PDB file of C-alpha atoms in Angstrom:
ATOM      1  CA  UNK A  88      -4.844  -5.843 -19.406  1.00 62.00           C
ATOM      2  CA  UNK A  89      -2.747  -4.767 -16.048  1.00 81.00           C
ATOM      3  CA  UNK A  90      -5.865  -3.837 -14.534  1.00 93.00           C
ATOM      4  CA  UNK A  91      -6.623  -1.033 -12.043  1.00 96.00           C
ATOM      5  CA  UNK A  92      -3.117  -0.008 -10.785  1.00 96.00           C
ATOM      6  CA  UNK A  93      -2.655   2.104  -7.401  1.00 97.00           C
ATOM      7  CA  UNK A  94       0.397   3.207  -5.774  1.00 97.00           C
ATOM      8  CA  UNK A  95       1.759   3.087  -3.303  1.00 97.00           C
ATOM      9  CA  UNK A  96       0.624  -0.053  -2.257  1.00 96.00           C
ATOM     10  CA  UNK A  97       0.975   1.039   1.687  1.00 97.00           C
ATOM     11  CA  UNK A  98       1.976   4.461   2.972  1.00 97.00           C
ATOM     12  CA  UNK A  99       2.603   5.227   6.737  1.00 97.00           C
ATOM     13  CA  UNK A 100       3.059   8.828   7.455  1.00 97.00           C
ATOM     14  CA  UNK A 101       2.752  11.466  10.851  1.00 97.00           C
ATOM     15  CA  UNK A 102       0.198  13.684  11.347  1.00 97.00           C
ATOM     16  CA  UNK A 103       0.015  16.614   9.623  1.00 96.00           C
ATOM     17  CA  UNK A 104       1.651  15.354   6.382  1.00 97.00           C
ATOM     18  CA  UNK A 105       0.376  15.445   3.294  1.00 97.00           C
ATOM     19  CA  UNK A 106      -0.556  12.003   1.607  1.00 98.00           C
ATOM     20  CA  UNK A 107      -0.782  11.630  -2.433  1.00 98.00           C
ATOM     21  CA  UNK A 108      -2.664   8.377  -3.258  1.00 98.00           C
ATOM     22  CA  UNK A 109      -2.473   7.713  -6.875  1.00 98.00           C
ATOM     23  CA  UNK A 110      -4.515   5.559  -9.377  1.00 98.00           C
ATOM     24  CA  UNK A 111      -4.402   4.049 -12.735  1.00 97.00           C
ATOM     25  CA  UNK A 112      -7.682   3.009 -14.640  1.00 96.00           C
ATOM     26  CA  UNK A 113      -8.282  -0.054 -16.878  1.00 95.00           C
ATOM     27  CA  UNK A 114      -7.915   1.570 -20.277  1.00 94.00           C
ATOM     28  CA  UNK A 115     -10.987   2.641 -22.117  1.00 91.00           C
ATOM     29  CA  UNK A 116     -12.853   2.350 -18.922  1.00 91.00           C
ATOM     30  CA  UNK A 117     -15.104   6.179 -18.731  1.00 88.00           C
ATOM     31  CA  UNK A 118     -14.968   6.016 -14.510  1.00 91.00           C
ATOM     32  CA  UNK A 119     -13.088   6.460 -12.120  1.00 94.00           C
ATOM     33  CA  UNK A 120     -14.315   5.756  -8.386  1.00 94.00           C
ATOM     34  CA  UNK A 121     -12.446   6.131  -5.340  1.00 96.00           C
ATOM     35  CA  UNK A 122     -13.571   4.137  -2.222  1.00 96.00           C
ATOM     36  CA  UNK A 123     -12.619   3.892   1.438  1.00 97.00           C
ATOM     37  CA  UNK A 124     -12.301   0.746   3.817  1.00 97.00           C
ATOM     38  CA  UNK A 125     -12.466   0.985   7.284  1.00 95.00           C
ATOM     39  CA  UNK A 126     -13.506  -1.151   9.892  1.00 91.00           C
ATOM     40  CA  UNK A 127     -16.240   1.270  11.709  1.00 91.00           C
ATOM     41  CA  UNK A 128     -17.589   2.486   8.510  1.00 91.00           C
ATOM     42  CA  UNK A 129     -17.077  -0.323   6.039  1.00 92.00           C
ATOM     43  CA  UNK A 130     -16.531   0.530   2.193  1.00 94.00           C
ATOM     44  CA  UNK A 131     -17.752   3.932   1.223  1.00 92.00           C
ATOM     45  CA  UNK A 132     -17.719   5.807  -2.255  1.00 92.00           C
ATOM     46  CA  UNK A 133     -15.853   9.046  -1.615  1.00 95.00           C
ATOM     47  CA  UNK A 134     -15.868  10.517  -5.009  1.00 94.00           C
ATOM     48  CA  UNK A 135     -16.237   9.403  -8.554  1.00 92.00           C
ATOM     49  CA  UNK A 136     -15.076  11.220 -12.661  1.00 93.00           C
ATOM     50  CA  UNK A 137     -17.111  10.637 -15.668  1.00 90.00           C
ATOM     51  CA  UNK A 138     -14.800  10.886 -18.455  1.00 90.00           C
ATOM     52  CA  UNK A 139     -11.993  12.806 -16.305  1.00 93.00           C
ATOM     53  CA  UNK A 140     -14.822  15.458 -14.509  1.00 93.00           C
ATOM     54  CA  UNK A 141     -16.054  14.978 -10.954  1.00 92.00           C
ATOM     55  CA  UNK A 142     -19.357  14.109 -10.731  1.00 88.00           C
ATOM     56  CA  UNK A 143     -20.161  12.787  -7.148  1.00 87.00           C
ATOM     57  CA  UNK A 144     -18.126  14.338  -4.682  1.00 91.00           C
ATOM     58  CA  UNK A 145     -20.265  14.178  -1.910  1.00 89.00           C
ATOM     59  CA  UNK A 146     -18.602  11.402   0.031  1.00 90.00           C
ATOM     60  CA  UNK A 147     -15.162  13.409   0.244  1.00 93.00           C
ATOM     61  CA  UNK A 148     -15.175  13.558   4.356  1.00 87.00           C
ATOM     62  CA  UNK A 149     -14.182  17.472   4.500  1.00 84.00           C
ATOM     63  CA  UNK A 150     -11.817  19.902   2.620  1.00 90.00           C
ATOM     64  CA  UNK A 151      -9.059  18.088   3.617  1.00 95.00           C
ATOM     65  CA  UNK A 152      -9.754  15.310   0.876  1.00 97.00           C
ATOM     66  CA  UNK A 153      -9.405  16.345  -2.702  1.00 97.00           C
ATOM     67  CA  UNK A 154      -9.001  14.043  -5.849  1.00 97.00           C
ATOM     68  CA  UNK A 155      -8.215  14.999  -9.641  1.00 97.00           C
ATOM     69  CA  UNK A 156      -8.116  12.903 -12.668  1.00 97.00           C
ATOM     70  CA  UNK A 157      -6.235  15.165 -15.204  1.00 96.00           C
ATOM     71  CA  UNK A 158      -6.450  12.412 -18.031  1.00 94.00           C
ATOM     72  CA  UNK A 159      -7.885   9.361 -18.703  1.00 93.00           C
ATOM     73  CA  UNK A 160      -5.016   7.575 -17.591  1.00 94.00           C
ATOM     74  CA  UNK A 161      -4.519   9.221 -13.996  1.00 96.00           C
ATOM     75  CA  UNK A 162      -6.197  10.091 -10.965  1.00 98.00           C
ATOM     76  CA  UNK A 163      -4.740  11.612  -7.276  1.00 98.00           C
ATOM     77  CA  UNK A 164      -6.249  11.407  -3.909  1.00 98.00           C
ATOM     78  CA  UNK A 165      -4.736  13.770  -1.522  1.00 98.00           C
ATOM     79  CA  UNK A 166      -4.870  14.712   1.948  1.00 97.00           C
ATOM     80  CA  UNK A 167      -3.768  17.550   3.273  1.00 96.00           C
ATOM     81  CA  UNK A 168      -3.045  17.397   6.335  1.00 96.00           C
ATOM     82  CA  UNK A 169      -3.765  13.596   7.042  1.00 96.00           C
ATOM     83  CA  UNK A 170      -5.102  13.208  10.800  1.00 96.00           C
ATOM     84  CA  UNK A 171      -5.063   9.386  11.972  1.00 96.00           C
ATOM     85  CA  UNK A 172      -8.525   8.799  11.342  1.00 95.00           C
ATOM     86  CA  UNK A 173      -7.643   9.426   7.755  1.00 97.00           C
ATOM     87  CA  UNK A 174      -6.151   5.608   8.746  1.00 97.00           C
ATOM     88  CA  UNK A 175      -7.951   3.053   6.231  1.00 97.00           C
ATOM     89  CA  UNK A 176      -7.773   1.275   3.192  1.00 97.00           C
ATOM     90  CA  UNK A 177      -8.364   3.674   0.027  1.00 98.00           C
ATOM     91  CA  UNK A 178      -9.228   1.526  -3.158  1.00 97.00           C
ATOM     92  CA  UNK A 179      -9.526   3.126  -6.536  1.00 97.00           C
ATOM     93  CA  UNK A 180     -11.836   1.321  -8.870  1.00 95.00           C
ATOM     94  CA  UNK A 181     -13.006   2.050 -13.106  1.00 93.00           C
ATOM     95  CA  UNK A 182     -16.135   1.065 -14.969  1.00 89.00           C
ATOM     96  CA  UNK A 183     -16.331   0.506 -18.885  1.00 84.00           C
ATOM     97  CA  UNK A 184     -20.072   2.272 -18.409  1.00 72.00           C
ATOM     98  CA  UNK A 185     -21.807   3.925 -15.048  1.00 62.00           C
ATOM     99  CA  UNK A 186     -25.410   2.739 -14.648  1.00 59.00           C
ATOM    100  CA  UNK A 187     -25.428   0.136 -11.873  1.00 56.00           C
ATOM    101  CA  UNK A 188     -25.102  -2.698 -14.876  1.00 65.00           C
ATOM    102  CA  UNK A 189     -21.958  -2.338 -15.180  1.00 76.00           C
ATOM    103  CA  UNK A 190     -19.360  -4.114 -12.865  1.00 85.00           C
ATOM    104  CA  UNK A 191     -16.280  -1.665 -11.447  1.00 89.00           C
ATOM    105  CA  UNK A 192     -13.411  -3.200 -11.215  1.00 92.00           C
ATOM    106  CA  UNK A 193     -10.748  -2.620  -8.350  1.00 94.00           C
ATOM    107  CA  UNK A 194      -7.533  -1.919  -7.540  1.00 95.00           C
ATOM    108  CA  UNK A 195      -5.142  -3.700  -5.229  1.00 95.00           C
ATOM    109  CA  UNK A 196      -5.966  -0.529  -2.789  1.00 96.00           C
ATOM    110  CA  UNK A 197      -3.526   1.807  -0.809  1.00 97.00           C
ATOM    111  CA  UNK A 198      -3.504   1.211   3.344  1.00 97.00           C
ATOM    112  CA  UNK A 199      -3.206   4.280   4.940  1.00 98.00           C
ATOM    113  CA  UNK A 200      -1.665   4.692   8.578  1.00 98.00           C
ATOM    114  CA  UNK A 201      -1.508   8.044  10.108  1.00 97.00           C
ATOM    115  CA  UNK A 202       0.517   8.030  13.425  1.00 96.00           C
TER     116      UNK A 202
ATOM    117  CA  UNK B 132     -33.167   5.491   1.094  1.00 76.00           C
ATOM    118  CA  UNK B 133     -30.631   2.817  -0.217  1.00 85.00           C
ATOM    119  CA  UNK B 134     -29.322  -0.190   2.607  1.00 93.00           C
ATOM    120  CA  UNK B 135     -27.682  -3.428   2.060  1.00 96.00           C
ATOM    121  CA  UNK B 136     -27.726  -5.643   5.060  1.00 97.00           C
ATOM    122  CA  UNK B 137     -25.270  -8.789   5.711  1.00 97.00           C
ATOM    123  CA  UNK B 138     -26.678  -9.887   9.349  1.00 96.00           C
ATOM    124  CA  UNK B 139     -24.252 -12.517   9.358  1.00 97.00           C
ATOM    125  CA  UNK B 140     -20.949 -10.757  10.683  1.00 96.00           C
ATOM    126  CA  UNK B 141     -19.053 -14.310  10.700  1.00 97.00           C
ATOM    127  CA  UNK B 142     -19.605 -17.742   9.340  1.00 97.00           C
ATOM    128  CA  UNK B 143     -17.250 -20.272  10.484  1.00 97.00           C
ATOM    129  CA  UNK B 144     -17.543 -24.165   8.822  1.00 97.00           C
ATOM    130  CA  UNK B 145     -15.669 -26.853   7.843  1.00 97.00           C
ATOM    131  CA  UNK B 146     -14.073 -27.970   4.196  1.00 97.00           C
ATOM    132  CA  UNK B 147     -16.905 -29.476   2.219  1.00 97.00           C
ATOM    133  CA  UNK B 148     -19.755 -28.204   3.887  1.00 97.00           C
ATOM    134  CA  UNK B 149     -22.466 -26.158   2.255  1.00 97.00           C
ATOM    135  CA  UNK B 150     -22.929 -22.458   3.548  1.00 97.00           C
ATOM    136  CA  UNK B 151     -25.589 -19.360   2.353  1.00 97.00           C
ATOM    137  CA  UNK B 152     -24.639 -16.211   3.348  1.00 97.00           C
ATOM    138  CA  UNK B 153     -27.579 -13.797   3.695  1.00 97.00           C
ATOM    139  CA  UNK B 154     -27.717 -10.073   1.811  1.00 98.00           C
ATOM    140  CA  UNK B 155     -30.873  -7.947   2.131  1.00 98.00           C
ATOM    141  CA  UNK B 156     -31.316  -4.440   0.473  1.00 97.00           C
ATOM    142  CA  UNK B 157     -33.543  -1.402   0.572  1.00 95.00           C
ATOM    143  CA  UNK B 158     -34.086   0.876  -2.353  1.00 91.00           C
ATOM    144  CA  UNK B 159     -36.881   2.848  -3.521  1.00 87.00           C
ATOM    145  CA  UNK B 160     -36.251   2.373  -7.157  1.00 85.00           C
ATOM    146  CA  UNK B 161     -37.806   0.018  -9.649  1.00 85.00           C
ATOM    147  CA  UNK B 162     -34.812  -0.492 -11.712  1.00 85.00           C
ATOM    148  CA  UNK B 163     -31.255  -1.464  -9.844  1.00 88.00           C
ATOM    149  CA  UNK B 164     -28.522  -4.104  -9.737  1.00 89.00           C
ATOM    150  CA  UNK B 165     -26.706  -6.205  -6.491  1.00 92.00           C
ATOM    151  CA  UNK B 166     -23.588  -7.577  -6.700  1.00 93.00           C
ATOM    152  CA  UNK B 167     -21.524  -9.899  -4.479  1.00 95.00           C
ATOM    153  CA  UNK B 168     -17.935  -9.069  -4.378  1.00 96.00           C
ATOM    154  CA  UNK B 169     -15.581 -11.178  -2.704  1.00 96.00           C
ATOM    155  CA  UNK B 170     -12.053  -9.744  -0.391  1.00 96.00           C
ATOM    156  CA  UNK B 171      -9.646 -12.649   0.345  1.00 95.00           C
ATOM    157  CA  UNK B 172      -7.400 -12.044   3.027  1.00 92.00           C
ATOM    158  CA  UNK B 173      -4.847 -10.988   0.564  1.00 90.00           C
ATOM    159  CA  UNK B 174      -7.082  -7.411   0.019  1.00 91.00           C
ATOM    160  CA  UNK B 175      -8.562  -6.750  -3.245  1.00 91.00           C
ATOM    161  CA  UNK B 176     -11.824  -6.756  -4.281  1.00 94.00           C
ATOM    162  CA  UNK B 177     -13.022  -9.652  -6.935  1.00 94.00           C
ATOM    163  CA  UNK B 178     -16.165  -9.088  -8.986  1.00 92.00           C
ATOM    164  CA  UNK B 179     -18.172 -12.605  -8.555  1.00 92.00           C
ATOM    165  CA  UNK B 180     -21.813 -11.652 -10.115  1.00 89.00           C
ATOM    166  CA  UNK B 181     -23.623  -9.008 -11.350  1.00 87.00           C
ATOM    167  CA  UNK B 182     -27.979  -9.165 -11.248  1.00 88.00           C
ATOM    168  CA  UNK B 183     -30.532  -6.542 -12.569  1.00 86.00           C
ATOM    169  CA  UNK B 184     -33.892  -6.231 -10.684  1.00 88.00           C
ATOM    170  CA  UNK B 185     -35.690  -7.555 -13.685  1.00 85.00           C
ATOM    171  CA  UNK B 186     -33.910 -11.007 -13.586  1.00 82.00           C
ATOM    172  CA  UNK B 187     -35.051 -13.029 -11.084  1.00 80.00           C
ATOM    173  CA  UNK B 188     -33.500 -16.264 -12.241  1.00 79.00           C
ATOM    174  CA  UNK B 189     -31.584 -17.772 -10.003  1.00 82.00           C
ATOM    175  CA  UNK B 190     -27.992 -18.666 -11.408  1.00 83.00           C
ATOM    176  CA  UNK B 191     -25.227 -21.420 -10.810  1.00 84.00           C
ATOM    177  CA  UNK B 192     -21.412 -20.951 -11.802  1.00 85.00           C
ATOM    178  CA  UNK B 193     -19.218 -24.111 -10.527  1.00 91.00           C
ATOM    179  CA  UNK B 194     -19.614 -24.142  -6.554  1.00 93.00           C
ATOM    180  CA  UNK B 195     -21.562 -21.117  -6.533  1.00 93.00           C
ATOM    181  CA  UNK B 196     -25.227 -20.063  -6.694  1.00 92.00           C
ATOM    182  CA  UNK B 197     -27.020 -16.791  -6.082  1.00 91.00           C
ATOM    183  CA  UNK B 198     -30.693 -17.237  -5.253  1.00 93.00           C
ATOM    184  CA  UNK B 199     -32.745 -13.348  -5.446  1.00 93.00           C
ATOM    185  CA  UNK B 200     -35.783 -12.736  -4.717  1.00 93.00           C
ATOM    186  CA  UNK B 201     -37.664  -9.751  -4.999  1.00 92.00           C
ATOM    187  CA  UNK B 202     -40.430 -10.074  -2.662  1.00 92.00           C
ATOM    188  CA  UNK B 203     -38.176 -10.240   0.220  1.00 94.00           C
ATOM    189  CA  UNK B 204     -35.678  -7.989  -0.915  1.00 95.00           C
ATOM    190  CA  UNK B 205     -32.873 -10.677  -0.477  1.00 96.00           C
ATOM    191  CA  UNK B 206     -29.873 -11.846  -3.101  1.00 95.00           C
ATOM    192  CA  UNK B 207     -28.270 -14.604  -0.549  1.00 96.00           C
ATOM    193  CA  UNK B 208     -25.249 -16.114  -1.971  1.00 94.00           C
ATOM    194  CA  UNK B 209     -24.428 -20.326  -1.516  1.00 95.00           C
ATOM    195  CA  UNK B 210     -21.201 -21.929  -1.861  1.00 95.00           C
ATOM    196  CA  UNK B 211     -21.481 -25.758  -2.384  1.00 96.00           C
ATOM    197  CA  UNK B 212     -18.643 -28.015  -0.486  1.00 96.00           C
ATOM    198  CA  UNK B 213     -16.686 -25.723   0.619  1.00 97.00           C
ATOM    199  CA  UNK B 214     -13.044 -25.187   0.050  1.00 97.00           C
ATOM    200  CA  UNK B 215     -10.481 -23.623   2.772  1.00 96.00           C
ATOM    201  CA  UNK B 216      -9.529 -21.078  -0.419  1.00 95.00           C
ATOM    202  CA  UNK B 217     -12.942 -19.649  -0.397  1.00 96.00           C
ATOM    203  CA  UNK B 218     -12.291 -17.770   3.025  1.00 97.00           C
ATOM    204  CA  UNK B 219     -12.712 -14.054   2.675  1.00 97.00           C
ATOM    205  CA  UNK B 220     -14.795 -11.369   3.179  1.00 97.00           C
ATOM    206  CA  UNK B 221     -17.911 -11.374   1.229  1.00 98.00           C
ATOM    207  CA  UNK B 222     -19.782  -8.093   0.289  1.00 97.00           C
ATOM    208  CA  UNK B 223     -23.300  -7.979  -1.460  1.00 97.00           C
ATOM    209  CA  UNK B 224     -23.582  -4.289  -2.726  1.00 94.00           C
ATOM    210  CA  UNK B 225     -26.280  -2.673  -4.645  1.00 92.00           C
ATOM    211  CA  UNK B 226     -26.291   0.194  -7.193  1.00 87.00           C
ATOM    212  CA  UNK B 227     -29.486   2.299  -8.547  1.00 79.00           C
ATOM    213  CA  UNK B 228     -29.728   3.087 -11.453  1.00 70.00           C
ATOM    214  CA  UNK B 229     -31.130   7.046 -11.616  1.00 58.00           C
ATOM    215  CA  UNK B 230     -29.852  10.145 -11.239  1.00 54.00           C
ATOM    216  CA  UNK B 231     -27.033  11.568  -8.826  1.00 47.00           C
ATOM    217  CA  UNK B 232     -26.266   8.212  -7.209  1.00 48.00           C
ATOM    218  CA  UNK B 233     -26.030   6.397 -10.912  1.00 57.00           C
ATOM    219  CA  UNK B 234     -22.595   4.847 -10.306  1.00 65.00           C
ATOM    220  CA  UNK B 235     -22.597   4.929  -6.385  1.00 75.00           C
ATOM    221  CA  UNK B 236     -22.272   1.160  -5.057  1.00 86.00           C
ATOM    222  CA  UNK B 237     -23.718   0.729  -1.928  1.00 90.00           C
ATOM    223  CA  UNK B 238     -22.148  -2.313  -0.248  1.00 94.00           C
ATOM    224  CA  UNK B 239     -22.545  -3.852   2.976  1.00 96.00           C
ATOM    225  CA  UNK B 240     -20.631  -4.489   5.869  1.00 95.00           C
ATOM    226  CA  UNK B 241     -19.448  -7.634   4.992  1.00 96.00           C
ATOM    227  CA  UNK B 242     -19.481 -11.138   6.230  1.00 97.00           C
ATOM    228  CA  UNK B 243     -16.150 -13.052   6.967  1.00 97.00           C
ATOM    229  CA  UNK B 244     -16.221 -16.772   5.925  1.00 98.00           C
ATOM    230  CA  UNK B 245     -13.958 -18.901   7.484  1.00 97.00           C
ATOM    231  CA  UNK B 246     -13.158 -22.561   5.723  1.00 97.00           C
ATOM    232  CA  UNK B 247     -11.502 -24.645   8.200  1.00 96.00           C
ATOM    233  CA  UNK B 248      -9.650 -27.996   6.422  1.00 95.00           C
TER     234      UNK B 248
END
C-alpha cells in the first residue's frame, strides 16, 4: 500500500491567499484526521471524518479553516484567507477503526509558510 | 481533563549508550491507549507501539522497550545502545476511548533525541 498521500508536499504563499491542502487515505481505512505541527503549540487534532462525515470539528482554529472529504478516497483542507500564523506543518493521517486501539497512520505532511 | 507530559525537552548522548525518555499522562477514564510515535528529522510520523490501559506488561522489540505503569501514570520509552539513526523527535500520545474525543490523539510536546557517533 502507498500509504497516506498529501500534496503538496510544501506550499509557500502571501497573505490573504487561499491555500488547498489535500489528502489521500490508506484504502479501506474509515478515518480521516487532520493534524497541525507547530512549534508553540505542538501537534494538535484539528478535525477528523468517520466514513466521509465530520465528526470532531472542534479543533478547526476559526471559520477560516474548513476541510471536506467528498469520498473515501479524498479529503481538502482549506484556508481562506491564510494569515502567517496559519504557518505550520499540516499532517493528514487514517485509521482502519477509531477507538484509541487503533494506530493512525500519517502522511508525509504539507509545510505551510504564509509571508 | 486529558495531558501527556514529556519533561524532557532534549536528550543529547552518545552512540551506544542507553537512554529512557520519560512520558506521563492524565485522563479521567478507565479505559484508554498511549502510543509513542517517533519524527526523524526527515518529517513524518512513524507508529512505534501501541498499549491499552489494561496491559501492563512491559514489552521489548529489538533495541526498544516500553515500561508503563499505571500507578504513576507513566509509559517511559528505553532505547538500548544507541544508534546515531535513532535521532528524532519522540512523541508519547494518548487516546480515550469514550465518546466525542473517541479518535482524538492527544500527544505531547515532544522530546528531541540526539545520537552523537
Amino acid at each position: 500500500d502507498a500509504g497516506v498521500i498529501q500534496s503538496p508536499r510544501h506550499e509557500v504563499t502571501e497573505m490573504g491567499q487561499e491555500v488547498t491542502l489535500r489528502c489521500k487515505p490508506i484504502s479501506g481505512h474509515d478515518y480521516l484526521f487532520w493534524y497541525r505541527q507547530t512549534m508553540m503549540r505542538g501537534l494538535e487534532l484539528l478535525i477528523y471524518f468517520n466514513n466521509n462525515v465530520p465528526i470532531d470539528d472542534s479543533g478547526m482554529p476559526e471559520d477560516r479553516f474548513s476541510a471536506k472529504m467528498p469520498n473515501a478516497s479524498f479529503s481538502t483542507l482549506k484556508i481562506q484567507p491564510s494569515e502567517p500564523r496559519d504557518s505550520a506543518v499540516y499532517f493528514c493521517a487514517s485509521s482502519l477503526l477509531v477507538g484509541g486501539g487503533n494506530e493512525q497512520f500519517f502522511g508525509p505532511g504539507t509545510r505551510l509558510t504564509v509571508l | 481533563a486529558q495531558k501527556v507530559t514529556q519533561a524532557q525537552t532534549e536528550i543529547s548522548v552518545v552512540e551506544k549508550e542507553d537512554v529512557t525518555l520519560d512520558c506521563v499522562y492524565e485522563t479521567r477514564d478507565t479505559t484508554y491507549y498511549l502510543f509513542w510515535y517517533k519524527q526523524p528529522p526527515s518529517g513524518e510520523l512513524v507508529f512505534l507501539i501501541r498499549r491499552n490501559s489494561f496491559d501492563e506488561q512491559n514489552e521489548i522489540s529489538g533495541r526498544y522497550s516500553w515500561n508503563f505503569q499505571k500507578s504513576t501514570s507513566s509509559f517511559n520509552f528505553t532505547i538500548t545502545a544507541s544508534q546515531v539513526v535513532d535521532s528524532a523527535v519522540y512523541f508519547c500520545a494518548l487516546s480515550e476511548d469514550y465518546g466525542g474525543s473517541q479518535g482524538n490523539l492527544i500527544f505531547g510536546k515532544g522530546t528531541k533525541l540526539s545520537v552523537k557517533p
